[in-house]
Amino acid sequence: MAEKSVHCEPAKRCGGCTYMGMPYEQQLMKKQQKIESLLGKFGKIEPIIGMKDPLFYRNKVHHVMTKTRDNRICSGFYEAGTHRVVPVKECLLEDRISQEIIRTIEKLCRSFKIKIYDEDERTGLLRHVLIRRGFTSGEIMVVLILASPIFPSKNNFVKALREKHPEITSIVANVNEDRTSMVLGKRNIFLYGP
């Protein structure tokens, strides 16, 4: 990647990519220094091997579902050290296809009138969306983290999601009914695929 830095609008609030505002070579140097300071006393630390393109590479994408002040459904990340959600339209580190799927899920929630979970009120259904994409296998697994196993119109929702994204190979409803900061619950309901 060229020496230019990339600007990420929500970076200061979400805290997920603290080095994004600096050139990639400088990012690698800072990371090398950090690793050497932490592990150097245990042995020789080899130089970090950089990526050809350090953008849109994360194959595991996790978004918190929320509503804006004007009641629009959106998703994003918890602000560093809080449970406030920073709405994110595009993350420069996450896989683009996974992000497109999340945008589709937001739209489907509106059209299917699926309520977004409210942590304070303990109401609503959809808490989080987790997507894993196998870059080599081409497989995509979508996990809808729900506050209840009762998912109205689930078959139609799955059908509509698959119509927009036929590349999805698995869809799972994970049930987390607990009042917890843990994302995943203990129960999985397979809605589509292996």
PDB file of C-alpha atoms in Angstrom:
ATOM      1  CA  MET A   1       0.000   0.000   0.000  1.00  0.00           C
ATOM      2  CA  ALA A   2       1.191   3.511  -0.713  1.00  0.00           C
ATOM      3  CA  GLU A   3       2.471   5.752   2.056  1.00  0.00           C
ATOM      4  CA  LYS A   4      -0.779   7.678   2.309  1.00  0.00           C
ATOM      5  CA  SER A   5      -2.911   7.416   5.413  1.00  0.00           C
ATOM      6  CA  VAL A   6      -6.630   6.696   5.353  1.00  0.00           C
ATOM      7  CA  HIS A   7      -9.240   8.682   7.243  1.00  0.00           C
ATOM      8  CA  CYS A   8     -11.880   6.785   9.211  1.00  0.00           C
ATOM      9  CA  GLU A   9     -14.681   9.047  10.415  1.00  0.00           C
ATOM     10  CA  PRO A  10     -15.792   7.133  13.564  1.00  0.00           C
ATOM     11  CA  ALA A  11     -12.272   5.955  14.555  1.00  0.00           C
ATOM     12  CA  LYS A  12     -11.843   8.328  17.497  1.00  0.00           C
ATOM     13  CA  ARG A  13     -15.137   7.215  19.048  1.00  0.00           C
ATOM     14  CA  CYS A  14     -15.140   3.486  18.312  1.00  0.00           C
ATOM     15  CA  GLY A  15     -11.459   2.959  19.127  1.00  0.00           C
ATOM     16  CA  GLY A  16     -11.216  -0.020  16.781  1.00  0.00           C
ATOM     17  CA  CYS A  17      -8.477   1.252  14.489  1.00  0.00           C
ATOM     18  CA  THR A  18      -6.280   3.666  16.426  1.00  0.00           C
ATOM     19  CA  TYR A  19      -3.495   3.637  13.805  1.00  0.00           C
ATOM     20  CA  MET A  20      -5.704   4.246  10.766  1.00  0.00           C
ATOM     21  CA  GLY A  21      -4.799   7.940  10.497  1.00  0.00           C
ATOM     22  CA  MET A  22      -1.091   7.257   9.893  1.00  0.00           C
ATOM     23  CA  PRO A  23       0.742   5.823   6.864  1.00  0.00           C
ATOM     24  CA  TYR A  24       0.805   2.016   6.799  1.00  0.00           C
ATOM     25  CA  GLU A  25       4.612   1.745   7.090  1.00  0.00           C
ATOM     26  CA  GLN A  26       4.430   3.870  10.241  1.00  0.00           C
ATOM     27  CA  GLN A  27       1.639   1.632  11.586  1.00  0.00           C
ATOM     28  CA  LEU A  28       3.876  -1.414  11.091  1.00  0.00           C
ATOM     29  CA  MET A  29       6.781   0.304  12.865  1.00  0.00           C
ATOM     30  CA  LYS A  30       4.602   1.195  15.865  1.00  0.00           C
ATOM     31  CA  LYS A  31       3.252  -2.363  16.043  1.00  0.00           C
ATOM     32  CA  GLN A  32       6.787  -3.782  15.778  1.00  0.00           C
ATOM     33  CA  GLN A  33       7.933  -1.551  18.650  1.00  0.00           C
ATOM     34  CA  LYS A  34       4.970  -2.633  20.783  1.00  0.00           C
ATOM     35  CA  ILE A  35       5.601  -6.348  20.180  1.00  0.00           C
ATOM     36  CA  GLU A  36       9.323  -5.948  20.878  1.00  0.00           C
ATOM     37  CA  SER A  37       8.637  -4.103  24.151  1.00  0.00           C
ATOM     38  CA  LEU A  38       6.204  -6.814  25.269  1.00  0.00           C
ATOM     39  CA  LEU A  39       7.957  -9.969  24.043  1.00  0.00           C
ATOM     40  CA  GLY A  40      11.534  -8.991  23.177  1.00  0.00           C
ATOM     41  CA  LYS A  41      12.929 -10.179  26.519  1.00  0.00           C
ATOM     42  CA  PHE A  42      11.787 -13.729  25.658  1.00  0.00           C
ATOM     43  CA  GLY A  43      13.602 -14.016  22.337  1.00  0.00           C
ATOM     44  CA  LYS A  44      14.225 -12.530  18.930  1.00  0.00           C
ATOM     45  CA  ILE A  45      11.234 -10.844  17.329  1.00  0.00           C
ATOM     46  CA  GLU A  46      11.080 -11.154  13.564  1.00  0.00           C
ATOM     47  CA  PRO A  47       9.952  -8.139  11.516  1.00  0.00           C
ATOM     48  CA  ILE A  48       6.214  -7.843  10.922  1.00  0.00           C
ATOM     49  CA  ILE A  49       5.252  -8.771   7.383  1.00  0.00           C
ATOM     50  CA  GLY A  50       2.814  -6.179   6.079  1.00  0.00           C
ATOM     51  CA  MET A  51      -0.187  -6.840   3.865  1.00  0.00           C
ATOM     52  CA  LYS A  52      -0.438  -5.845   0.207  1.00  0.00           C
ATOM     53  CA  ASP A  53      -3.699  -4.079   0.970  1.00  0.00           C
ATOM     54  CA  PRO A  54      -4.471  -3.514   4.665  1.00  0.00           C
ATOM     55  CA  LEU A  55      -8.094  -2.522   4.076  1.00  0.00           C
ATOM     56  CA  PHE A  56     -11.330  -4.555   4.165  1.00  0.00           C
ATOM     57  CA  TYR A  57      -9.553  -7.727   5.322  1.00  0.00           C
ATOM     58  CA  ARG A  58     -11.410  -8.784   8.498  1.00  0.00           C
ATOM     59  CA  ASN A  59     -13.372 -11.947   7.853  1.00  0.00           C
ATOM     60  CA  LYS A  60     -15.287 -11.776  11.148  1.00  0.00           C
ATOM     61  CA  VAL A  61     -17.644  -8.834  11.340  1.00  0.00           C
ATOM     62  CA  HIS A  62     -19.658  -8.028  14.445  1.00  0.00           C
ATOM     63  CA  HIS A  63     -22.135  -5.148  14.667  1.00  0.00           C
ATOM     64  CA  VAL A  64     -24.371  -4.053  17.507  1.00  0.00           C
ATOM     65  CA  MET A  65     -27.885  -3.260  16.342  1.00  0.00           C
ATOM     66  CA  THR A  66     -29.350   0.015  17.577  1.00  0.00           C
ATOM     67  CA  LYS A  67     -31.709   2.845  16.774  1.00  0.00           C
ATOM     68  CA  THR A  68     -30.738   6.448  16.199  1.00  0.00           C
ATOM     69  CA  ARG A  69     -32.347   9.334  18.082  1.00  0.00           C
ATOM     70  CA  ASP A  70     -34.783   9.763  15.202  1.00  0.00           C
ATOM     71  CA  ASN A  71     -35.726   6.060  15.517  1.00  0.00           C
ATOM     72  CA  ARG A  72     -33.873   4.748  12.440  1.00  0.00           C
ATOM     73  CA  ILE A  73     -32.398   1.242  12.585  1.00  0.00           C
ATOM     74  CA  CYS A  74     -28.643   1.159  12.188  1.00  0.00           C
ATOM     75  CA  SER A  75     -25.652  -0.797  13.415  1.00  0.00           C
ATOM     76  CA  GLY A  76     -22.176  -0.072  14.648  1.00  0.00           C
ATOM     77  CA  PHE A  77     -19.674  -0.638  17.424  1.00  0.00           C
ATOM     78  CA  TYR A  78     -19.601   0.100  21.108  1.00  0.00           C
ATOM     79  CA  GLU A  79     -17.713   3.289  21.830  1.00  0.00           C
ATOM     80  CA  ALA A  80     -14.433   2.437  23.549  1.00  0.00           C
ATOM     81  CA  GLY A  81     -15.043   1.706  27.244  1.00  0.00           C
ATOM     82  CA  THR A  82     -18.840   2.211  27.072  1.00  0.00           C
ATOM     83  CA  HIS A  83     -22.078   0.614  25.918  1.00  0.00           C
ATOM     84  CA  ARG A  84     -22.947   3.569  23.684  1.00  0.00           C
ATOM     85  CA  VAL A  85     -23.170   2.536  20.048  1.00  0.00           C
ATOM     86  CA  VAL A  86     -21.249   4.453  17.397  1.00  0.00           C
ATOM     87  CA  PRO A  87     -23.241   4.076  14.158  1.00  0.00           C
ATOM     88  CA  VAL A  88     -20.945   2.920  11.323  1.00  0.00           C
ATOM     89  CA  LYS A  89     -21.911   2.900   7.655  1.00  0.00           C
ATOM     90  CA  GLU A  90     -18.544   1.597   6.467  1.00  0.00           C
ATOM     91  CA  CYS A  91     -15.591   0.165   8.371  1.00  0.00           C
ATOM     92  CA  LEU A  92     -12.304   0.292   6.469  1.00  0.00           C
ATOM     93  CA  LEU A  93     -11.108  -2.943   8.095  1.00  0.00           C
ATOM     94  CA  GLU A  94     -14.167  -5.181   7.683  1.00  0.00           C
ATOM     95  CA  ASP A  95     -14.940  -7.273   4.623  1.00  0.00           C
ATOM     96  CA  ARG A  96     -17.113  -5.318   2.190  1.00  0.00           C
ATOM     97  CA  ILE A  97     -19.513  -8.175   1.376  1.00  0.00           C
ATOM     98  CA  SER A  98     -20.186  -8.728   5.077  1.00  0.00           C
ATOM     99  CA  GLN A  99     -20.912  -5.029   5.488  1.00  0.00           C
ATOM    100  CA  GLU A 100     -23.355  -5.149   2.542  1.00  0.00           C
ATOM    101  CA  ILE A 101     -25.156  -8.054   4.230  1.00  0.00           C
ATOM    102  CA  ILE A 102     -25.463  -6.024   7.440  1.00  0.00           C
ATOM    103  CA  ARG A 103     -26.942  -3.071   5.495  1.00  0.00           C
ATOM    104  CA  THR A 104     -29.476  -5.493   3.970  1.00  0.00           C
ATOM    105  CA  ILE A 105     -30.351  -6.853   7.434  1.00  0.00           C
ATOM    106  CA  GLU A 106     -30.983  -3.282   8.636  1.00  0.00           C
ATOM    107  CA  LYS A 107     -33.392  -2.713   5.715  1.00  0.00           C
ATOM    108  CA  LEU A 108     -35.113  -6.062   6.264  1.00  0.00           C
ATOM    109  CA  CYS A 109     -35.620  -5.256   9.947  1.00  0.00           C
ATOM    110  CA  ARG A 110     -37.475  -2.116   8.898  1.00  0.00           C
ATOM    111  CA  SER A 111     -39.634  -3.883   6.307  1.00  0.00           C
ATOM    112  CA  PHE A 112     -40.380  -6.874   8.576  1.00  0.00           C
ATOM    113  CA  LYS A 113     -40.917  -4.575  11.582  1.00  0.00           C
ATOM    114  CA  ILE A 114     -38.365  -6.456  13.666  1.00  0.00           C
ATOM    115  CA  LYS A 115     -37.727  -4.606  16.900  1.00  0.00           C
ATOM    116  CA  ILE A 116     -34.147  -3.804  17.814  1.00  0.00           C
ATOM    117  CA  TYR A 117     -33.141  -4.811  21.334  1.00  0.00           C
ATOM    118  CA  ASP A 118     -32.959  -2.029  23.922  1.00  0.00           C
ATOM    119  CA  GLU A 119     -30.518  -2.914  26.728  1.00  0.00           C
ATOM    120  CA  ASP A 120     -32.062  -0.486  29.218  1.00  0.00           C
ATOM    121  CA  GLU A 121     -35.699  -1.452  28.624  1.00  0.00           C
ATOM    122  CA  ARG A 122     -34.925  -5.137  27.909  1.00  0.00           C
ATOM    123  CA  THR A 123     -37.321  -5.047  24.965  1.00  0.00           C
ATOM    124  CA  GLY A 124     -36.926  -5.896  21.299  1.00  0.00           C
ATOM    125  CA  LEU A 125     -35.521  -8.879  19.449  1.00  0.00           C
ATOM    126  CA  LEU A 126     -32.349  -8.322  17.398  1.00  0.00           C
ATOM    127  CA  ARG A 127     -29.274  -7.559  19.504  1.00  0.00           C
ATOM    128  CA  HIS A 128     -26.261  -8.137  17.246  1.00  0.00           C
ATOM    129  CA  VAL A 129     -25.253  -9.449  13.836  1.00  0.00           C
ATOM    130  CA  LEU A 130     -22.120 -11.537  13.420  1.00  0.00           C
ATOM    131  CA  ILE A 131     -20.825 -12.588  10.015  1.00  0.00           C
ATOM    132  CA  ARG A 132     -17.947 -14.905   9.198  1.00  0.00           C
ATOM    133  CA  ARG A 133     -16.666 -15.120   5.645  1.00  0.00           C
ATOM    134  CA  GLY A 134     -14.224 -17.768   4.460  1.00  0.00           C
ATOM    135  CA  PHE A 135     -12.101 -15.990   1.874  1.00  0.00           C
ATOM    136  CA  THR A 136     -10.731 -19.312   0.600  1.00  0.00           C
ATOM    137  CA  SER A 137     -13.881 -21.449   0.884  1.00  0.00           C
ATOM    138  CA  GLY A 138     -16.267 -18.698  -0.212  1.00  0.00           C
ATOM    139  CA  GLU A 139     -18.640 -19.677   2.603  1.00  0.00           C
ATOM    140  CA  ILE A 140     -20.526 -16.987   4.521  1.00  0.00           C
ATOM    141  CA  MET A 141     -22.236 -17.589   7.853  1.00  0.00           C
ATOM    142  CA  VAL A 142     -24.667 -15.018   9.238  1.00  0.00           C
ATOM    143  CA  VAL A 143     -25.494 -15.165  12.952  1.00  0.00           C
ATOM    144  CA  LEU A 144     -28.459 -13.133  14.178  1.00  0.00           C
ATOM    145  CA  ILE A 145     -28.138 -12.712  17.949  1.00  0.00           C
ATOM    146  CA  LEU A 146     -31.657 -12.530  19.346  1.00  0.00           C
ATOM    147  CA  ALA A 147     -33.077 -11.749  22.781  1.00  0.00           C
ATOM    148  CA  SER A 148     -35.728 -14.478  22.358  1.00  0.00           C
ATOM    149  CA  PRO A 149     -36.095 -17.738  20.430  1.00  0.00           C
ATOM    150  CA  ILE A 150     -39.407 -16.424  19.047  1.00  0.00           C
ATOM    151  CA  PHE A 151     -38.568 -14.894  15.664  1.00  0.00           C
ATOM    152  CA  PRO A 152     -41.737 -13.814  13.825  1.00  0.00           C
ATOM    153  CA  SER A 153     -41.631 -14.310  10.035  1.00  0.00           C
ATOM    154  CA  LYS A 154     -38.227 -15.974  10.306  1.00  0.00           C
ATOM    155  CA  ASN A 155     -38.729 -18.081   7.171  1.00  0.00           C
ATOM    156  CA  ASN A 156     -39.712 -15.057   5.092  1.00  0.00           C
ATOM    157  CA  PHE A 157     -36.861 -13.006   6.593  1.00  0.00           C
ATOM    158  CA  VAL A 158     -34.330 -15.728   5.711  1.00  0.00           C
ATOM    159  CA  LYS A 159     -35.793 -16.063   2.215  1.00  0.00           C
ATOM    160  CA  ALA A 160     -35.580 -12.291   1.628  1.00  0.00           C
ATOM    161  CA  LEU A 161     -31.995 -12.179   2.935  1.00  0.00           C
ATOM    162  CA  ARG A 162     -30.970 -15.084   0.688  1.00  0.00           C
ATOM    163  CA  GLU A 163     -32.648 -13.466  -2.327  1.00  0.00           C
ATOM    164  CA  LYS A 164     -30.475 -10.365  -1.838  1.00  0.00           C
ATOM    165  CA  HIS A 165     -27.369 -12.386  -0.924  1.00  0.00           C
ATOM    166  CA  PRO A 166     -27.416 -15.878  -2.469  1.00  0.00           C
ATOM    167  CA  GLU A 167     -23.737 -16.193  -1.523  1.00  0.00           C
ATOM    168  CA  ILE A 168     -24.786 -16.805   2.129  1.00  0.00           C
ATOM    169  CA  THR A 169     -24.261 -20.482   2.980  1.00  0.00           C
ATOM    170  CA  SER A 170     -25.510 -20.559   6.615  1.00  0.00           C
ATOM    171  CA  ILE A 171     -27.886 -18.511   8.740  1.00  0.00           C
ATOM    172  CA  VAL A 172     -28.073 -19.117  12.483  1.00  0.00           C
ATOM    173  CA  ALA A 173     -30.213 -17.538  15.196  1.00  0.00           C
ATOM    174  CA  ASN A 174     -28.227 -17.391  18.414  1.00  0.00           C
ATOM    175  CA  VAL A 175     -30.393 -16.797  21.487  1.00  0.00           C
ATOM    176  CA  ASN A 176     -29.041 -14.601  24.273  1.00  0.00           C
ATOM    177  CA  GLU A 177     -31.845 -13.907  26.754  1.00  0.00           C
ATOM    178  CA  ASP A 178     -29.492 -12.830  29.557  1.00  0.00           C
ATOM    179  CA  ARG A 179     -28.788  -9.330  30.784  1.00  0.00           C
ATOM    180  CA  THR A 180     -25.091  -9.521  30.032  1.00  0.00           C
ATOM    181  CA  SER A 181     -22.316  -7.883  28.083  1.00  0.00           C
ATOM    182  CA  MET A 182     -21.601 -11.248  26.470  1.00  0.00           C
ATOM    183  CA  VAL A 183     -22.582 -11.173  22.802  1.00  0.00           C
ATOM    184  CA  LEU A 184     -23.436 -14.825  22.179  1.00  0.00           C
ATOM    185  CA  GLY A 185     -25.890 -16.937  24.102  1.00  0.00           C
ATOM    186  CA  LYS A 186     -25.732 -20.701  24.599  1.00  0.00           C
ATOM    187  CA  ARG A 187     -28.512 -21.739  22.197  1.00  0.00           C
ATOM    188  CA  ASN A 188     -28.277 -21.840  18.394  1.00  0.00           C
ATOM    189  CA  ILE A 189     -31.197 -22.372  16.035  1.00  0.00           C
ATOM    190  CA  PHE A 190     -30.134 -23.217  12.491  1.00  0.00           C
ATOM    191  CA  LEU A 191     -32.330 -21.325  10.025  1.00  0.00           C
ATOM    192  CA  TYR A 192     -30.581 -22.102   6.752  1.00  0.00           C
ATOM    193  CA  GLY A 193     -27.698 -24.247   5.537  1.00  0.00           C
ATOM    194  CA  PRO A 194     -25.115 -26.269   7.440  1.00  0.00           C
TER     195      PRO A 194
END
